[in-house]
Short mmCIF file of C-alpha atoms in Angstrom, two decimals:
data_model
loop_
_atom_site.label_atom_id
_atom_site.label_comp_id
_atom_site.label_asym_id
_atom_site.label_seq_id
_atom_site.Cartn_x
_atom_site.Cartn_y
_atom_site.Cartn_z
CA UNK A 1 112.78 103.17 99.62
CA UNK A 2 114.73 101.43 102.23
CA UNK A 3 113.15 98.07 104.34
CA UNK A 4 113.05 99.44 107.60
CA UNK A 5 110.87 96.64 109.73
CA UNK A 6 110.54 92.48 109.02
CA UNK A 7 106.80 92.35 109.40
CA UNK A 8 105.26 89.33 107.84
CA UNK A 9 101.68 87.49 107.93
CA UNK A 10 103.42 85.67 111.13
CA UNK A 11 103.45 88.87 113.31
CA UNK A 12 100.12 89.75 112.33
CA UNK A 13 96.71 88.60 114.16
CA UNK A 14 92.81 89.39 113.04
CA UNK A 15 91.16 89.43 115.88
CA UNK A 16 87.57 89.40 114.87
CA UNK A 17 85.29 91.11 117.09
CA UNK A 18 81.69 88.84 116.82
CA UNK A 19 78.94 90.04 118.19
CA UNK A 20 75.54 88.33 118.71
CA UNK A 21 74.28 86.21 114.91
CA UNK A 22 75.48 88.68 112.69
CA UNK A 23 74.70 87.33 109.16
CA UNK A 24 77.92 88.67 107.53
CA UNK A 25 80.48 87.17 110.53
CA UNK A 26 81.28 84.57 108.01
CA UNK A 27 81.57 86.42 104.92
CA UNK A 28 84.29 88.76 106.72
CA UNK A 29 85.93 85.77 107.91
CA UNK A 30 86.33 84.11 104.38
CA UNK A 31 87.73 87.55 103.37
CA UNK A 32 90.60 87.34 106.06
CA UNK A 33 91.37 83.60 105.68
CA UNK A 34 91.76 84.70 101.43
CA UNK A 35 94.29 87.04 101.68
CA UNK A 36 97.59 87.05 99.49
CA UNK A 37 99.28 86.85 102.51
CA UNK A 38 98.45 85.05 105.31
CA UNK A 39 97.97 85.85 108.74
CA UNK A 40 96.48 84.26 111.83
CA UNK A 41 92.66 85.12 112.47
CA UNK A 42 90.23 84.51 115.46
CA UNK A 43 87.12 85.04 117.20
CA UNK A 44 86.54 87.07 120.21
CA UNK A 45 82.94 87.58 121.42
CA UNK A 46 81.31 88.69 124.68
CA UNK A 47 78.19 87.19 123.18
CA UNK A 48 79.37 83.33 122.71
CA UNK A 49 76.59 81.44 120.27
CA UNK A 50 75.93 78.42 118.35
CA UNK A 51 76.02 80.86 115.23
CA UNK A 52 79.59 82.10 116.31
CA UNK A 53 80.55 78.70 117.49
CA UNK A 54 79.48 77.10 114.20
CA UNK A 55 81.53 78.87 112.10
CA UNK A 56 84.69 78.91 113.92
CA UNK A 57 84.27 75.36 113.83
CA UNK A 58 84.12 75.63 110.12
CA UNK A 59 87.22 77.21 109.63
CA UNK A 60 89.07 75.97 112.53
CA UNK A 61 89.32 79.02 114.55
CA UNK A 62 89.85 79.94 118.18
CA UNK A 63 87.36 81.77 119.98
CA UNK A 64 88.09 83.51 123.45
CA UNK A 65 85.36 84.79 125.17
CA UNK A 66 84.87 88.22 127.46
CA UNK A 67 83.00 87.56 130.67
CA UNK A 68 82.92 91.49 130.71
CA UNK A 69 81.06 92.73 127.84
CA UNK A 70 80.46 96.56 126.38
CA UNK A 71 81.51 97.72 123.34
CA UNK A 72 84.93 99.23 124.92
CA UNK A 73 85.37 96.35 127.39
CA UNK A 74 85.25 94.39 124.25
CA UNK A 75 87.79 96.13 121.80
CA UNK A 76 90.22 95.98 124.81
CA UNK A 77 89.79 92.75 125.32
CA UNK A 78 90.39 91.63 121.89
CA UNK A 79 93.76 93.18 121.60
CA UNK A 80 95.07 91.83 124.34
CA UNK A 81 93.84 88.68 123.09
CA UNK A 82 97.09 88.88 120.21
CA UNK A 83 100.26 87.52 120.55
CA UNK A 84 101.91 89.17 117.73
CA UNK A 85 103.76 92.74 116.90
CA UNK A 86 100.62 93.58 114.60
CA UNK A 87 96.72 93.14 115.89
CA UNK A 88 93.92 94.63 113.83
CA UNK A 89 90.03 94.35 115.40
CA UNK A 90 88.33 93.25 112.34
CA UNK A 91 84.65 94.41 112.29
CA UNK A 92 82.26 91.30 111.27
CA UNK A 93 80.42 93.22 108.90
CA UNK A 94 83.25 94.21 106.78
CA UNK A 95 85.07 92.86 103.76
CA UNK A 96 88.60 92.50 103.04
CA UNK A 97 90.49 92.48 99.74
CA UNK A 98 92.77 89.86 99.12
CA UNK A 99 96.09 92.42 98.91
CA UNK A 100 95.07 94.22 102.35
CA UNK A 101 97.34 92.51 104.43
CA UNK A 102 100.38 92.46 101.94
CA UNK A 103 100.10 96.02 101.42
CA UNK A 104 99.95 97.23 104.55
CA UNK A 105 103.05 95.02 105.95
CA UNK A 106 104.84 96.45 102.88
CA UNK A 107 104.18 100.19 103.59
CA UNK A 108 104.83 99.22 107.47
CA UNK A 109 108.06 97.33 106.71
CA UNK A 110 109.63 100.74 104.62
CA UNK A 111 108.18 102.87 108.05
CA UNK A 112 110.30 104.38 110.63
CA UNK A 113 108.98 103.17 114.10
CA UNK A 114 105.32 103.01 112.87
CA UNK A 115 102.48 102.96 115.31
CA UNK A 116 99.27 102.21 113.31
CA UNK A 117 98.73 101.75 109.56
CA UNK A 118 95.54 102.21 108.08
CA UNK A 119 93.43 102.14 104.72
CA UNK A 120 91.50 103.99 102.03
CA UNK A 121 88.45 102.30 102.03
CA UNK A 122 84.98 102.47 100.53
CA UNK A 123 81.18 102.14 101.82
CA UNK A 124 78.86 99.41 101.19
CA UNK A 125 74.99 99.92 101.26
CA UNK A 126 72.79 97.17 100.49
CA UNK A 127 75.24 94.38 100.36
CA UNK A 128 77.18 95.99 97.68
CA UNK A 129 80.19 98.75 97.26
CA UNK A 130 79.62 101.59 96.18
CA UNK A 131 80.69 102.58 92.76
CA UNK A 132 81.82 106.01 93.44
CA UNK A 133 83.45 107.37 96.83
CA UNK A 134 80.32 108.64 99.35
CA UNK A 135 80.41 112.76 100.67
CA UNK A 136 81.55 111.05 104.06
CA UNK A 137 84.48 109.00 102.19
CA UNK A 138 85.77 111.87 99.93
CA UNK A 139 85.68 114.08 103.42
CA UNK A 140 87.87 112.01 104.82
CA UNK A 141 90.05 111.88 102.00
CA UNK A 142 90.77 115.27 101.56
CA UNK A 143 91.37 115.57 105.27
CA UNK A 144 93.81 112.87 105.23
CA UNK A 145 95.65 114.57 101.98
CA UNK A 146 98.59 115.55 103.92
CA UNK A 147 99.37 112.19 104.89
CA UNK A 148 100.13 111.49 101.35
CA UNK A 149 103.48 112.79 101.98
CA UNK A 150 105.15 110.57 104.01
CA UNK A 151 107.31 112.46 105.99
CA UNK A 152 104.57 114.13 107.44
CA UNK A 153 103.51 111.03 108.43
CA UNK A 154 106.64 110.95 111.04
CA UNK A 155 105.57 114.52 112.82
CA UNK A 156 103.58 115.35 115.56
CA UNK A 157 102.74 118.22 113.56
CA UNK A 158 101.65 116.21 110.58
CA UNK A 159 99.44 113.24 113.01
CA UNK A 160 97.97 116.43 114.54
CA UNK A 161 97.03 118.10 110.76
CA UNK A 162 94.85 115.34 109.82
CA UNK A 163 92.87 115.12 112.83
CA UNK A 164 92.56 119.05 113.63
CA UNK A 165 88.72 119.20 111.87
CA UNK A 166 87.44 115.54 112.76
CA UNK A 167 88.46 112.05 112.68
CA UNK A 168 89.48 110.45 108.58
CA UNK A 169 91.14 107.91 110.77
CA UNK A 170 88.71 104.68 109.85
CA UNK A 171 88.67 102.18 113.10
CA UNK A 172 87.66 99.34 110.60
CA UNK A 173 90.99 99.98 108.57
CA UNK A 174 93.53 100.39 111.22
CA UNK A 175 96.65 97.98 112.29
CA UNK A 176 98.30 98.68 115.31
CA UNK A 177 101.51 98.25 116.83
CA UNK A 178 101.45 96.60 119.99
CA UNK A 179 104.43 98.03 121.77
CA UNK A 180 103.60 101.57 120.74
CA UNK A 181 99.70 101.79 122.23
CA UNK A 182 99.06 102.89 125.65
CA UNK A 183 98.43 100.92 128.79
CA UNK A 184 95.03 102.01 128.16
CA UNK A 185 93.59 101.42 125.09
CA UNK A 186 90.41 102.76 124.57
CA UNK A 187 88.76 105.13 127.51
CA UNK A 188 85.41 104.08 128.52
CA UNK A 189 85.06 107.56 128.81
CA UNK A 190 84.30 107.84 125.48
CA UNK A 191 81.85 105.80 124.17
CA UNK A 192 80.97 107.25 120.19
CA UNK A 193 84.44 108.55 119.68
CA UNK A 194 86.95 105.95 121.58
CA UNK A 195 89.15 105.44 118.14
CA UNK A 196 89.55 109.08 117.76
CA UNK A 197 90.79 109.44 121.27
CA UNK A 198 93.50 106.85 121.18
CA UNK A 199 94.29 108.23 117.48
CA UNK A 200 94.65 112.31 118.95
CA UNK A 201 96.88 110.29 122.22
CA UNK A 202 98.74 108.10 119.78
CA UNK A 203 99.56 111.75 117.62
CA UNK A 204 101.79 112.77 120.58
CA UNK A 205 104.18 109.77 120.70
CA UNK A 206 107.13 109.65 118.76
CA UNK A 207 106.78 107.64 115.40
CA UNK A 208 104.72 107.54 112.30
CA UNK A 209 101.06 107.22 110.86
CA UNK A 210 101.41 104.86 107.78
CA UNK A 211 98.71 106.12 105.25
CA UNK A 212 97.86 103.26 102.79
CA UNK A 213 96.15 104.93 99.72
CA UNK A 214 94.42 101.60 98.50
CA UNK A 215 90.71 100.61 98.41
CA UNK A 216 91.09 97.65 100.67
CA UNK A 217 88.34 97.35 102.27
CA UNK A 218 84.33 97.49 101.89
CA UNK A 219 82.70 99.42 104.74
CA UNK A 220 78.88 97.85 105.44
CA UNK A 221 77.03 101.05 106.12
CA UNK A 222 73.35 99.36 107.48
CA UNK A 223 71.04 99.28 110.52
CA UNK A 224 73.44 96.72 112.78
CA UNK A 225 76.69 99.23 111.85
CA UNK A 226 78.06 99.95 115.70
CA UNK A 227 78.71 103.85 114.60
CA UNK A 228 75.57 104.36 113.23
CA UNK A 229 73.83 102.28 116.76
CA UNK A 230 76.01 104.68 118.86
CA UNK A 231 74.94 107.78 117.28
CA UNK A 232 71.16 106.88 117.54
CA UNK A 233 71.33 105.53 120.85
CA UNK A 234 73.75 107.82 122.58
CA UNK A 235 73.92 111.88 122.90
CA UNK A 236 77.30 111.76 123.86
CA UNK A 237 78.93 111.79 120.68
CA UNK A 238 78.74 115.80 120.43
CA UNK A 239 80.01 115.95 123.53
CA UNK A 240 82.86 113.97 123.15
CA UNK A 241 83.96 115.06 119.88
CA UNK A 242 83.87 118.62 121.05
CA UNK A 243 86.42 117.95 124.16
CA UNK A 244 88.76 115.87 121.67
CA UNK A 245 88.66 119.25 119.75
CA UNK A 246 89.77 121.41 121.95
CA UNK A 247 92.45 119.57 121.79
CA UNK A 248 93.35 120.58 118.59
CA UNK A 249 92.18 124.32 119.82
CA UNK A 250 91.04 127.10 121.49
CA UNK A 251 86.99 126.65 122.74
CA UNK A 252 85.77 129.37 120.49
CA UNK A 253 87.08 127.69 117.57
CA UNK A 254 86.58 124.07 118.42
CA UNK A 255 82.66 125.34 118.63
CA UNK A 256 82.43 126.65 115.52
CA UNK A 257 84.09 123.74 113.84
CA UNK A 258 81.80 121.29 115.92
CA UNK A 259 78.89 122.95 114.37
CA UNK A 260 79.82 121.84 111.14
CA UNK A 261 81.80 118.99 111.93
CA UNK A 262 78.05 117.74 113.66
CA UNK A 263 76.71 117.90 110.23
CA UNK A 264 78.41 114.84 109.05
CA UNK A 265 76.30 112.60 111.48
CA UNK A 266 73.78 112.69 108.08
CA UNK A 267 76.07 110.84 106.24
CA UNK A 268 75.84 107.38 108.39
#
């Protein structure tokens, strides 16, 4: 298959989103600054610490610092905190493995005007992965079946297929393009289900949704996990992901499939 793009670890930056003394800020760091290839990593916080300052001491990093905090305040600000092509908001809690970044520059660099990449992935509970995929993960696999074939990848009709019964898309995973997101990012509008929003906007545009089949990542499923916070702390979530349905479709519909779609919220 043809090189299409000259991505390297230079035009990618790991922006890692720290919040408050989270105990595994460091581990997820280490994971970043091990990978096959290279690429540049820092801190931002709205929560600046001696914890957070410590360790990007430790391993030389830069930290910039949001006078404007909230969860969607934050995200923003971190990717405008990149200089390069390629930004990815790395969660603190989660672990990389060491051929993340060179596989998803190599399935970006053989894409056709790609506008995020993203991984298969797999849940940790209790500090350690799971040895077999959870009812949540294998959901989203078989949703995101389609993407397998990547010319689907390159339709509207394809980005719109995977999304039509809930989001596989996993925030945690996901590289973006620069160039190709939206002068607004993530809505504050939409609290639970932000990613899902700027994934059913970014399903419009011309270009393609680069499916990487590879485990590379560990997804820390515990009590400081932001989905799992927003879903006990907020009833918006229904709400939201019913009017990013009817998107997809007619009311009538999008209520029936919210009323099983709603039953997944067990699963965090």
């Amino acid at each position: 298959m043809g090189r299409k793009n000259n991505y390297t670890g230079d035009d990618l930056t790991f922006v890692v989103c720290a919040y408050k003394e989270c105990a595994y800020l460091e581990e997820c760091i280490r994971s970043l600054l091990h990978q096959r290839v290279r690429a540049k990593v820092m801190i931002a916080t709205s929560t600046p610490n001696s914890h957070i300052q410590q360790i990007a001491e430790r391993y030389g990093l830069e930290i910039r610092v949001n006078a404007c905090g909230g969860q969607v305040r934050d995200y923003n600000f971190a990717l405008a905190q990149a200089e390069t092509p390629l930004v990815m908001l790395a969660h603190q809690d989660e672990i990389f493995l060491p051929e993340y970044t060179k596989k998803v520059l190599d399935n970006l660099n053989i894409s056709k005007r790609p506008i995020i990449a993203f991984t298969n992935y797999m849940e940790m509970h209790n500090d350690i992965p799971d040895k077999v995929p959870s009812v949540l993960v294998r959901i989203k696999r078989l949703l995101l079946l389609p993407l397998k074939f990547r010319l689907l990848g390159k339709t509207v009709f394809g980005k719109r297929l995977v999304q039509c019964l809930g989001d596989p898309i996993t925030h945690p995973t996901v590289v973006c393009v620069k160039k190709e997101l939206p002068k607004k990012v993530f809505r504050e509008k939409y609290k639970a289900s932000m990613d899902w929003d700027l994934w059913e906007r970014l399903s419009k545009q011309e270009g393609s949704f680069v499916y990487v089949q590879d485990v590379l990542l560990y997804h820390r499923m515990n009590e400081d996990n932001q989905t799992v916070n927003l879903i006990r702390t907020t009833n918006t979530r229904a709400r939201e992901e019913y009017e990013i349905l009817c998107r997809f479709w007619p009311k009538p519909i999008a209520g029936i499939i919210m009323h099983f779609y709603g039953r997944s919220v067990k699963y965090y």
